PDB file of C-alpha atoms and ligand atoms in Angstrom:
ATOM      1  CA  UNK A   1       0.000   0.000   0.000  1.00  0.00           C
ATOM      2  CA  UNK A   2       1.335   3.747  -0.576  1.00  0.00           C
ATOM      3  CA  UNK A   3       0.198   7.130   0.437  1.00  0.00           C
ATOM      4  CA  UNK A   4      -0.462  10.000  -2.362  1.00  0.00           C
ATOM      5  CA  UNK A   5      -0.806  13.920  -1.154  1.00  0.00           C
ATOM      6  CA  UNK A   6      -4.267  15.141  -2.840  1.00  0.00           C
ATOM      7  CA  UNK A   7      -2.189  16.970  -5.120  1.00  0.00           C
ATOM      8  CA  UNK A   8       1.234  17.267  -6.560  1.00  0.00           C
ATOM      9  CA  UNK A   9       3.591  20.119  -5.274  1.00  0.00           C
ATOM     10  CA  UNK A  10       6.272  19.059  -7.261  1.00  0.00           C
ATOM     11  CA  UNK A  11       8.334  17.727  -4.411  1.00  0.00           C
ATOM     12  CA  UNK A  12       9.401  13.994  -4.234  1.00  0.00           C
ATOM     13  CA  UNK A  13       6.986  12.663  -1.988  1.00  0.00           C
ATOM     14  CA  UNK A  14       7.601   9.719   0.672  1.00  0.00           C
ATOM     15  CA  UNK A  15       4.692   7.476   0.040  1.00  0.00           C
ATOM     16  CA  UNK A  16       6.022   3.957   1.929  1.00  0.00           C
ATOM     17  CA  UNK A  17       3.699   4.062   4.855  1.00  0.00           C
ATOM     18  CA  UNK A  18       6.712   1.273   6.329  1.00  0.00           C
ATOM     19  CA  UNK A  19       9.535   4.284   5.777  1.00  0.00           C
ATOM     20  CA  UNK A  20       7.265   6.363   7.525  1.00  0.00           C
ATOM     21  CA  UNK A  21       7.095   4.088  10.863  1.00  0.00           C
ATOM     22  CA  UNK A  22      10.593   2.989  10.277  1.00  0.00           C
ATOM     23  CA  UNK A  23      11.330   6.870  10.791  1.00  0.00           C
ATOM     24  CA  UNK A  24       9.090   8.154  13.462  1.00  0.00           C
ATOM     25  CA  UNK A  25       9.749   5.393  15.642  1.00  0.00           C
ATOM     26  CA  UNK A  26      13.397   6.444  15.618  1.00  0.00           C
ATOM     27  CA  UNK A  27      12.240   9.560  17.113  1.00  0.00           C
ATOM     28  CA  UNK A  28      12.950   8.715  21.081  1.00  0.00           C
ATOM     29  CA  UNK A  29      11.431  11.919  22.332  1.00  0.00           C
ATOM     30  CA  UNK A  30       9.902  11.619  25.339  1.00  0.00           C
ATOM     31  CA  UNK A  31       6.268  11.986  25.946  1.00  0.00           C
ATOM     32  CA  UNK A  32       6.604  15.923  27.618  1.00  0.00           C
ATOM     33  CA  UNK A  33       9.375  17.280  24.947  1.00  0.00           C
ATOM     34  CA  UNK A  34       8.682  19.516  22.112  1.00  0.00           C
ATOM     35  CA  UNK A  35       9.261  18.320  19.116  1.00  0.00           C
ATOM     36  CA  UNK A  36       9.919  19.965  15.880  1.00  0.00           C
ATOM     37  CA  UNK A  37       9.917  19.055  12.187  1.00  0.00           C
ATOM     38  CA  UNK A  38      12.113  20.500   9.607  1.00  0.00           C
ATOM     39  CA  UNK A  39      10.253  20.910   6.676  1.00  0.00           C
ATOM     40  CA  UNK A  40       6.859  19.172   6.634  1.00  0.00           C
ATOM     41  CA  UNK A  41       6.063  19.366   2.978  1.00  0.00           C
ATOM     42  CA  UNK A  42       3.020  17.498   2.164  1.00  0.00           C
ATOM     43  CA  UNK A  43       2.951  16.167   5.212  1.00  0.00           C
ATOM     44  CA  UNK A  44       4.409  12.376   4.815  1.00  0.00           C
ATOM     45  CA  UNK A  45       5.679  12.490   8.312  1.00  0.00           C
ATOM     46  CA  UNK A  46       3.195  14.521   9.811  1.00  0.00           C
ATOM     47  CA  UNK A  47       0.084  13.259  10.640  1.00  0.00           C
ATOM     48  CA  UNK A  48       2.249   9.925  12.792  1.00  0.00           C
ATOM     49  CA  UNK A  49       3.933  12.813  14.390  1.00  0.00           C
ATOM     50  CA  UNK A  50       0.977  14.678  15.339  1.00  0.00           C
ATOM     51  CA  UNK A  51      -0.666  11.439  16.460  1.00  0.00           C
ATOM     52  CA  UNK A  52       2.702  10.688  18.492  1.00  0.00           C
ATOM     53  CA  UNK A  53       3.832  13.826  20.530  1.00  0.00           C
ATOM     54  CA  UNK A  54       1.783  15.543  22.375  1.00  0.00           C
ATOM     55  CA  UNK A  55       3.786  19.016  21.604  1.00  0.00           C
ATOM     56  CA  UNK A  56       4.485  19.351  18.257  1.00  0.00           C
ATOM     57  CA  UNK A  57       5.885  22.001  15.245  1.00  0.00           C
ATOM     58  CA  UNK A  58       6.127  21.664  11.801  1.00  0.00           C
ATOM     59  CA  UNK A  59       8.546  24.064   9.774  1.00  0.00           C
ATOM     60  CA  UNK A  60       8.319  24.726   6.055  1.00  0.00           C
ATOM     61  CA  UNK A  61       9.183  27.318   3.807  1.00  0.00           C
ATOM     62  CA  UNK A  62       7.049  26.882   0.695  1.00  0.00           C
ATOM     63  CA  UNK A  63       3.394  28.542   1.416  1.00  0.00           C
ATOM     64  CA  UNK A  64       1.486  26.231  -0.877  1.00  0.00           C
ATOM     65  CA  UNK A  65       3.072  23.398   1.415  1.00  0.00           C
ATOM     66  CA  UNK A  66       1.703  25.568   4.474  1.00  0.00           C
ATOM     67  CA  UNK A  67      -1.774  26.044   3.286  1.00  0.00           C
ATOM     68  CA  UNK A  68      -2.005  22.105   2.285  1.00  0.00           C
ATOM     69  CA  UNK A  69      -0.767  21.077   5.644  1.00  0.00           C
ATOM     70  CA  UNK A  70      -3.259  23.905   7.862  1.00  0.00           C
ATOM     71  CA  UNK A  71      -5.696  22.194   5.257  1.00  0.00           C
ATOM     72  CA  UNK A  72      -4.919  18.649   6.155  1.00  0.00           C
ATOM     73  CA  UNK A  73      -3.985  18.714   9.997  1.00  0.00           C
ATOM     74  CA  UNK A  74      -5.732  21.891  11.141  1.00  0.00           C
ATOM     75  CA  UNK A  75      -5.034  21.015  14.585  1.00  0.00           C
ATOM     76  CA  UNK A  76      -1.357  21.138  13.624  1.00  0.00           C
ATOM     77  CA  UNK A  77       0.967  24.298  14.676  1.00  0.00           C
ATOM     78  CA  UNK A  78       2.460  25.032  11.511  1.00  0.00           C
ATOM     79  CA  UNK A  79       4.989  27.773  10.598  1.00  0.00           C
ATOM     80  CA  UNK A  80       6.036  29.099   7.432  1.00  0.00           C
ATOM     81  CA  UNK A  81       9.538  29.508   8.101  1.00  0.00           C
ATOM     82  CA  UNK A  82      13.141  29.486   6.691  1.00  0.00           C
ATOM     83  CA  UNK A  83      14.629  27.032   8.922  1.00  0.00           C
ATOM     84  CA  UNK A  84      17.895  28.903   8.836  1.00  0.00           C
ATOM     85  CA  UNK A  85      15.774  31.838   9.991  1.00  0.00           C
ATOM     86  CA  UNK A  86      15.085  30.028  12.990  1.00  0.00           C
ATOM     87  CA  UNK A  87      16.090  31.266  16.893  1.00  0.00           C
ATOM     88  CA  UNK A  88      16.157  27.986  18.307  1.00  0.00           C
ATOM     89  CA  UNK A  89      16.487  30.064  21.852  1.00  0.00           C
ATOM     90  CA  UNK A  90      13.249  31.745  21.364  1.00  0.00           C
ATOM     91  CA  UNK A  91      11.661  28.486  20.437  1.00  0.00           C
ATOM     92  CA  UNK A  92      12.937  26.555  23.239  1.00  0.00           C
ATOM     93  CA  UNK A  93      11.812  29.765  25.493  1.00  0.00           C
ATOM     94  CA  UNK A  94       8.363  29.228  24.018  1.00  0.00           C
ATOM     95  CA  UNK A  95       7.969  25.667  23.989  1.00  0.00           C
ATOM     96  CA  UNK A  96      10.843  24.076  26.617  1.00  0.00           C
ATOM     97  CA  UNK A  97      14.529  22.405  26.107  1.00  0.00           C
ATOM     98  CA  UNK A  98      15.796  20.017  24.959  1.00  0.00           C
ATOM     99  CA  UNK A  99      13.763  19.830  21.480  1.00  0.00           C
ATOM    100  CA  UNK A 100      13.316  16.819  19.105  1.00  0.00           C
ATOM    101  CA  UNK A 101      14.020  17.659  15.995  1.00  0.00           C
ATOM    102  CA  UNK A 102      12.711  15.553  12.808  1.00  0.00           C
ATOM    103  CA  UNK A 103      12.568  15.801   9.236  1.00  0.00           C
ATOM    104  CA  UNK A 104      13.121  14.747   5.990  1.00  0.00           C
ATOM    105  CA  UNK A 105      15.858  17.653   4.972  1.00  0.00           C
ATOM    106  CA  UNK A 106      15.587  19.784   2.074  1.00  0.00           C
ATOM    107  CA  UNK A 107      19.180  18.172   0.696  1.00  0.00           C
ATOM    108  CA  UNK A 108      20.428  21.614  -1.074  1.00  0.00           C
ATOM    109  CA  UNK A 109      20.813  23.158   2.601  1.00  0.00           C
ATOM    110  CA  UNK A 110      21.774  19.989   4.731  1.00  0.00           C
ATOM    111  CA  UNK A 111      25.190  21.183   5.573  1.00  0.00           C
ATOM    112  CA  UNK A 112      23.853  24.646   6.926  1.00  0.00           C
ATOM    113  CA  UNK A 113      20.784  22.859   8.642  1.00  0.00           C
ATOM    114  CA  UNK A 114      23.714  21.026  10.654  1.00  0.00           C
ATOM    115  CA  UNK A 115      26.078  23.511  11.447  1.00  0.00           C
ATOM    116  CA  UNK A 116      22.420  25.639  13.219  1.00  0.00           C
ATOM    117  CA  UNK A 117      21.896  22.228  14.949  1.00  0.00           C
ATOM    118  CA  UNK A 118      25.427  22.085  16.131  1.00  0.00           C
ATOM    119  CA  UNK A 119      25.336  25.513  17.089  1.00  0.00           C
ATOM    120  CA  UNK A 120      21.909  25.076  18.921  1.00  0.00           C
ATOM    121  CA  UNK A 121      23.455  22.070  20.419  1.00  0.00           C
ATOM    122  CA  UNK A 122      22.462  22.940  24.688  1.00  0.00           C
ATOM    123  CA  UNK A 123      18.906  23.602  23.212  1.00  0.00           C
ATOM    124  CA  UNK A 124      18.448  20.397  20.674  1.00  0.00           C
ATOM    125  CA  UNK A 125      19.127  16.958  22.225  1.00  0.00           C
ATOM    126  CA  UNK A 126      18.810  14.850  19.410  1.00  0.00           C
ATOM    127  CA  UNK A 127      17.842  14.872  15.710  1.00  0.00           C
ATOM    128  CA  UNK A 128      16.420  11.728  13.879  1.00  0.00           C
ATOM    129  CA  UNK A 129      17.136  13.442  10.064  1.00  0.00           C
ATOM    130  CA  UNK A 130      16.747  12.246   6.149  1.00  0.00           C
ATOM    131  CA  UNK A 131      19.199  13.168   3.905  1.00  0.00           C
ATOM    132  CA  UNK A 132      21.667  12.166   0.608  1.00  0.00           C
ATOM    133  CA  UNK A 133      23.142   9.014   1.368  1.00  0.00           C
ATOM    134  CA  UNK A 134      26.634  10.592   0.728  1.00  0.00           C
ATOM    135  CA  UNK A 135      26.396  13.126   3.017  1.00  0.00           C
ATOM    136  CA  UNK A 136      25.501  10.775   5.923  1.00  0.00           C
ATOM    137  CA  UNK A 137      28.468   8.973   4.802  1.00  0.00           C
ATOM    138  CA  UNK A 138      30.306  11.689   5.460  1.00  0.00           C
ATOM    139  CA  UNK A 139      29.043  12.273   8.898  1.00  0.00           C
ATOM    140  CA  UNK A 140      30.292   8.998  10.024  1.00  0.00           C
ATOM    141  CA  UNK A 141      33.359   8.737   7.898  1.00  0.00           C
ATOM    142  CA  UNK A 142      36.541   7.482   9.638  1.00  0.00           C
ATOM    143  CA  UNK A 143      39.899   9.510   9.605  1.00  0.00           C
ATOM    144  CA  UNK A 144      42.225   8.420   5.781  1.00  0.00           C
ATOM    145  CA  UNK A 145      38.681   7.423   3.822  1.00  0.00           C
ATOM    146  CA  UNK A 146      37.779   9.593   1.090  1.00  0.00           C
ATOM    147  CA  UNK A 147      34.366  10.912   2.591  1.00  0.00           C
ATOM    148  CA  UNK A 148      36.436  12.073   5.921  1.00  0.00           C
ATOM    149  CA  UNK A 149      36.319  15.521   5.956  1.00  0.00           C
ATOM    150  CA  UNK A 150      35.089  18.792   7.455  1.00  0.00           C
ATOM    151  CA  UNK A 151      31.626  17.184   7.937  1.00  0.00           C
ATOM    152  CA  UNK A 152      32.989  14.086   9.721  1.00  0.00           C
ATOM    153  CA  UNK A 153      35.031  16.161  12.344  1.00  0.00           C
ATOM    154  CA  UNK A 154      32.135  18.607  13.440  1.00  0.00           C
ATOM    155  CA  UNK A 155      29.817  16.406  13.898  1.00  0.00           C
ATOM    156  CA  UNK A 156      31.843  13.648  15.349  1.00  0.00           C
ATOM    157  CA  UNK A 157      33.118  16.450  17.715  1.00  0.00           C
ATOM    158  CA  UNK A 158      29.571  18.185  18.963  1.00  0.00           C
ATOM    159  CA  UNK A 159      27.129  15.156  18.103  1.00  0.00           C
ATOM    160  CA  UNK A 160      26.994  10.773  18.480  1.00  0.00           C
ATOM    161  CA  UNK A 161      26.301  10.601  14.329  1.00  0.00           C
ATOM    162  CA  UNK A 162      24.769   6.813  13.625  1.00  0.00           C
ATOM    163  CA  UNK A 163      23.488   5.802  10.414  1.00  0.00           C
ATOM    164  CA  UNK A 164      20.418   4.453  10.952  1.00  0.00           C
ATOM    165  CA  UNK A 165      19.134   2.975   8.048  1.00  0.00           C
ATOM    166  CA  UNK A 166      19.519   3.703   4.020  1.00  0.00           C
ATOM    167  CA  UNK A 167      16.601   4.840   2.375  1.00  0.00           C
ATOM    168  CA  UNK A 168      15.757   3.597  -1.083  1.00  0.00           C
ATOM    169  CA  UNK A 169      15.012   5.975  -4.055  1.00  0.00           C
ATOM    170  CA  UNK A 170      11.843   3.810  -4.887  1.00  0.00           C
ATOM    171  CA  UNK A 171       9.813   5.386  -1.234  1.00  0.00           C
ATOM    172  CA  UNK A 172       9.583   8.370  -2.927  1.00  0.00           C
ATOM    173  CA  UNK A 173       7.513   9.854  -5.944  1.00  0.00           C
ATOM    174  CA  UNK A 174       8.498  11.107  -7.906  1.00  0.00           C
ATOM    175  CA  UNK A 175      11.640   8.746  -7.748  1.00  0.00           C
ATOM    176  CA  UNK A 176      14.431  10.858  -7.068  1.00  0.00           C
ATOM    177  CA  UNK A 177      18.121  10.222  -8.411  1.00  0.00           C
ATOM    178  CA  UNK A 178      19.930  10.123  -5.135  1.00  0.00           C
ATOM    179  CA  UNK A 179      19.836   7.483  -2.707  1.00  0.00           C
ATOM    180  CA  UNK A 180      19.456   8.853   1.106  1.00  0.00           C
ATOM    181  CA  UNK A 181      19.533   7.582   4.606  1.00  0.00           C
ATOM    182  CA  UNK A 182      18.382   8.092   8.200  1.00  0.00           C
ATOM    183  CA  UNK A 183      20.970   9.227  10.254  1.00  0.00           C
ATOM    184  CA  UNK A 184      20.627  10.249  13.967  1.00  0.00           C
ATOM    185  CA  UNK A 185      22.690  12.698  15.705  1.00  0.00           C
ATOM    186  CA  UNK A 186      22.813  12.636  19.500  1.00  0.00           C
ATOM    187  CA  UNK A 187      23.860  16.318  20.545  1.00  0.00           C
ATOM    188  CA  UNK A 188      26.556  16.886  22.931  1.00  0.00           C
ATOM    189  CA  UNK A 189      24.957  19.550  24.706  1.00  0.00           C
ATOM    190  CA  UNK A 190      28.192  19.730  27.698  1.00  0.00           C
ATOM    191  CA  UNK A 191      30.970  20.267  24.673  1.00  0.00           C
ATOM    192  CA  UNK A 192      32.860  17.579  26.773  1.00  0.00           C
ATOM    193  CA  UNK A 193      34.946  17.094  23.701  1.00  0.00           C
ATOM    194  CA  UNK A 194      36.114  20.262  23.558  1.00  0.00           C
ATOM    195  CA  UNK A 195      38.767  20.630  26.610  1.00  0.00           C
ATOM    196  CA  UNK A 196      38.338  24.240  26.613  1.00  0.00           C
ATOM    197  CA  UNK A 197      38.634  25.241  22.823  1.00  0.00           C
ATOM    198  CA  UNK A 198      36.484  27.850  21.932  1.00  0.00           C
ATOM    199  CA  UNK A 199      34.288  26.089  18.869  1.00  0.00           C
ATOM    200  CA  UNK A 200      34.536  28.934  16.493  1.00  0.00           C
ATOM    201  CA  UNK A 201      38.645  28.614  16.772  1.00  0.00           C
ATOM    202  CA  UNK A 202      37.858  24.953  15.950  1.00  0.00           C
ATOM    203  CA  UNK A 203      35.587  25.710  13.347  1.00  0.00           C
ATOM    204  CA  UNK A 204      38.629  27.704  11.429  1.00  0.00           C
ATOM    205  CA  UNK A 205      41.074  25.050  12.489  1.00  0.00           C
ATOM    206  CA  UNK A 206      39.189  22.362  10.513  1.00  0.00           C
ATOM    207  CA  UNK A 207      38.190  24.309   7.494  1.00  0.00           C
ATOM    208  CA  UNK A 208      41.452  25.868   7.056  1.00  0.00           C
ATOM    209  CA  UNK A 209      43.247  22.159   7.350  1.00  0.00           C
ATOM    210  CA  UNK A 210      40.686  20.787   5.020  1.00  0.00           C
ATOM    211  CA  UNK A 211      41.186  23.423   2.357  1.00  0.00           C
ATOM    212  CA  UNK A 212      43.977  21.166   1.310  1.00  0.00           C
ATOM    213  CA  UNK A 213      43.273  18.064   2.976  1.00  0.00           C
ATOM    214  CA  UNK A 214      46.300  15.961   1.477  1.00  0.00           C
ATOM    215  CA  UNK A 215      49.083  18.412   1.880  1.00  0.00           C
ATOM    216  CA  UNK A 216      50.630  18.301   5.374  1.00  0.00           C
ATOM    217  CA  UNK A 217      49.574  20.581   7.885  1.00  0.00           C
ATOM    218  CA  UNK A 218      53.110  22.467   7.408  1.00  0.00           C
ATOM    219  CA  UNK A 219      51.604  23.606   3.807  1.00  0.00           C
ATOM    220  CA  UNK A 220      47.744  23.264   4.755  1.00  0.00           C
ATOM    221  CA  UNK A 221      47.994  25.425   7.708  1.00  0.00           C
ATOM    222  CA  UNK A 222      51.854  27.193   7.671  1.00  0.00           C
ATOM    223  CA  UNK A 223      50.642  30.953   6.531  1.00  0.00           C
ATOM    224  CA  UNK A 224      47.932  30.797   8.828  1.00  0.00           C
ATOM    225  CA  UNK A 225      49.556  30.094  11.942  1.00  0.00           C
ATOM    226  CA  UNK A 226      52.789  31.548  10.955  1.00  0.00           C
ATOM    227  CA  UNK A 227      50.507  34.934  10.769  1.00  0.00           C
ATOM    228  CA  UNK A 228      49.802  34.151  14.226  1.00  0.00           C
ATOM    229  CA  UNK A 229      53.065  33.887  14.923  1.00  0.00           C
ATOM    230  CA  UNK A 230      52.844  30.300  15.957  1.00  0.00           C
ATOM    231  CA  UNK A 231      55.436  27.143  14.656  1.00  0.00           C
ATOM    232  CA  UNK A 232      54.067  24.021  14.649  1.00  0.00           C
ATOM    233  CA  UNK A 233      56.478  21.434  16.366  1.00  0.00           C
ATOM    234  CA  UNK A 234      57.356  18.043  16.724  1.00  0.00           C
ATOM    235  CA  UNK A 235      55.288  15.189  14.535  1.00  0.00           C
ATOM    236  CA  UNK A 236      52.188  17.713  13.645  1.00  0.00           C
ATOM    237  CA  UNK A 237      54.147  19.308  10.825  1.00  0.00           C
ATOM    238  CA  UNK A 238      54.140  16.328   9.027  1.00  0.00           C
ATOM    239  CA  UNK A 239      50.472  15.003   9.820  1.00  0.00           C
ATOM    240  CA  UNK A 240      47.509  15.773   6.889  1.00  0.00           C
ATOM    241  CA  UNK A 241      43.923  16.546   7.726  1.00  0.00           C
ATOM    242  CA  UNK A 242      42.279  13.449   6.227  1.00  0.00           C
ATOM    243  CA  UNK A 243      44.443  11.289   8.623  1.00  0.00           C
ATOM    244  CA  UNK A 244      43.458  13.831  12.110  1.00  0.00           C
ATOM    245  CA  UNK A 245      41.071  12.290  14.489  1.00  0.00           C
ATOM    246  CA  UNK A 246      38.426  14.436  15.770  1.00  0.00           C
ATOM    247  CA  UNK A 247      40.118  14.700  19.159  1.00  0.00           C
ATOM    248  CA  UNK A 248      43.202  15.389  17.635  1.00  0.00           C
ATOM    249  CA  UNK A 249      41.870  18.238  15.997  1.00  0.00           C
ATOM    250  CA  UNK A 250      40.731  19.567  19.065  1.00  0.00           C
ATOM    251  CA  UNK A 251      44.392  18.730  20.648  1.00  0.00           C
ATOM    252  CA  UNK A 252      45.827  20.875  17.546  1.00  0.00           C
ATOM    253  CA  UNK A 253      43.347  23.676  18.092  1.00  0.00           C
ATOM    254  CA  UNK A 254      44.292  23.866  21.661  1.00  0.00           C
ATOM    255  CA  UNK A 255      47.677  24.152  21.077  1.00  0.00           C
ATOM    256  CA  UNK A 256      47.697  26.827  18.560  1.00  0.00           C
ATOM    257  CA  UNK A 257      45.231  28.763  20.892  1.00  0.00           C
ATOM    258  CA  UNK A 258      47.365  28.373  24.143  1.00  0.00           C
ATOM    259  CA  UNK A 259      50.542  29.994  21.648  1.00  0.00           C
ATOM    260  CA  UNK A 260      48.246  32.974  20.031  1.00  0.00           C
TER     261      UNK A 260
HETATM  262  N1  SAM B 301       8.726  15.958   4.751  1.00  0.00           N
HETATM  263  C1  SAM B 301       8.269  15.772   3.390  1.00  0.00           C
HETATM  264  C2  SAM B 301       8.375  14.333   3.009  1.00  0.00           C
HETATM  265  O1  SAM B 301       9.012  13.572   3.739  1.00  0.00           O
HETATM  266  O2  SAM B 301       7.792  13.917   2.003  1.00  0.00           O
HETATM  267  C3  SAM B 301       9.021  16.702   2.404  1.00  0.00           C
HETATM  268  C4  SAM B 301      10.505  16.676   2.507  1.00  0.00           C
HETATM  269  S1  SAM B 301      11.326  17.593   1.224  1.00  0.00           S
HETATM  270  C5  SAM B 301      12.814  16.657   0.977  1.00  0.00           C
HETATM  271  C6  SAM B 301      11.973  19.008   2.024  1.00  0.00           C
HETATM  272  C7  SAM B 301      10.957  20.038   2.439  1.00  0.00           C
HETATM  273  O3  SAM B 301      11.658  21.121   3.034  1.00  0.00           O
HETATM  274  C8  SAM B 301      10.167  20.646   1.304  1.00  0.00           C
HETATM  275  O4  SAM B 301       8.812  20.620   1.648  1.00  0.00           O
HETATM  276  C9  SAM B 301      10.661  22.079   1.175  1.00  0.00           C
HETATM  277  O5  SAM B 301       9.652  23.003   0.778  1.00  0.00           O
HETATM  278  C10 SAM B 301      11.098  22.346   2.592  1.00  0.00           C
HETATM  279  N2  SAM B 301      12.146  23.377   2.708  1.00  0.00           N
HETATM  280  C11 SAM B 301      13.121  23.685   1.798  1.00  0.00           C
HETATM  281  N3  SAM B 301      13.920  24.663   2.267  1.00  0.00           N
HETATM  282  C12 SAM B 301      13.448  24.974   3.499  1.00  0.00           C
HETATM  283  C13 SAM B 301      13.841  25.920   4.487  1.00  0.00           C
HETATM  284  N4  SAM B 301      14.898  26.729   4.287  1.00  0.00           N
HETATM  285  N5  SAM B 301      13.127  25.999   5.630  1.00  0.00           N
HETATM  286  C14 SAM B 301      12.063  25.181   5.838  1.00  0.00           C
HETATM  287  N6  SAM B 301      11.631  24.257   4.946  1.00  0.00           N
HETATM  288  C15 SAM B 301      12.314  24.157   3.790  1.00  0.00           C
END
């Protein structure tokens, strides 16, 4: 059996009703927490939310999508937002912390959508999200594999990324080109993995290292920290990004931070 919106908006719709358990059951919010989804759409995952969680907001940007959903769920509390837009602070002021957050990303803005999540990381406790199988690769790539990278370290460093489950092209219509996958991230809310490293400083770290990922950090990272008039010593000169754990990114930012 498969589910059909009463009409098409264009967007590739998730019609395995199967998927659609498979994915809201992953949700482990519990019975009092707010929970929010990230672009509702046409409402695939909405109506076993609704019926789920007691407290419950839908996001979504496209205002033919609002209107259908008000339509559909009328009981639902449904914003037509930019997600990016969003002040998770003010939310969780209106609504509680920590927040649930689920959805079904819109794949062109994934990256951004976790970076806000990261950065609303003492408000959000855990995210069950859909997105290009590639990218969750990347979020749970291991140090000297090709889809390591500035991805894997960030979230490795704030969240617990798992890859849940993949999701087949075939769930959705119409079918899309991309295969995608369920990935959960359990926020670190206490930055416990930081040891004192201000994130942002991290944030440059990584990107800058990553610019050239397979030169060693001597070349990747030299004018930069010789502008801070900084050295890097001993073994590190020699080390590459793709081969840096996330901890020892955070060792490397520390050091360069207790020399600036
Ligand atoms: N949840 C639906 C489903 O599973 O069938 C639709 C998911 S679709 C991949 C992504 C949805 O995100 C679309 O409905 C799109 O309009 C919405 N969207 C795109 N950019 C957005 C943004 N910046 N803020 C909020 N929603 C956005």
């Amino acid at each position: 059996m498969s589910i059909r919106p009463k009409q098409s908006l264009g967007q590739n719709f998730l019609h395995d009703p199967n998927i659609v358990r498979k994915i809201v059951d992953a949700v482990r919010a519990p019975a009092d927490r707010h929970v929010v989804e990230i672009g509702a759409g046409q409402g695939a995952l909405t109506g076993e939310l609704l019926e789920r969680f007691a407290t419950f907001t839908a996001f979504e940007i496209d205002e033919r999508a609002v209107a259908y959903l008000r339509g559909e769920f009328p009981d639902l509390d449904v914003r037509e937002r930019d997600i990016l837009q969003l002040d998770w602070a003010s939310l969780a002021e209106e609504k509680g912390a920590p927040i649930y957050v689920v959805g079904n990303l819109p794949y062109n803005i994934t990256s951004q959508i976790l970076f806000d999540l990261i950065d609303a990381r003492t408000i959000v406790r855990e995210a069950v999200v859909m997105m290009q199988l590639e990218v969750a690769e990347r979020l749970v790539a291991e140090p000297r594999t090709k889809a390591y990278g500035i991805l894997s370290v960030q979230l490795q460093t704030f969240t617990e990324p798992e890859l849940l489950f993949k999701v087949s092209p075939n769930v959705f219509f119409p079918r899309p080109d991309v295969h995608s996958a369920m990935v959960r991230l359990r926020l670190r809310g206490d930055d416990s993995m930081l040891d004192d490293v201000d994130p942002e400083f991290l944030r440059d770290v990584i990107r800058t290292a990553f610019n050239q990922r397979r030169k060693t950090l001597r070349n990747s990272l030299g004018r930069w920290t010789r502008g801070m008039g900084i050295e890097l010593e001993g073994d590190l000169e020699g080390r590459r990004a793709e081969e840096l754990t996330p901890p020892e990114f955070v060792a490397l930012a520390r050091y360069l931070e207790s020399r600036s």
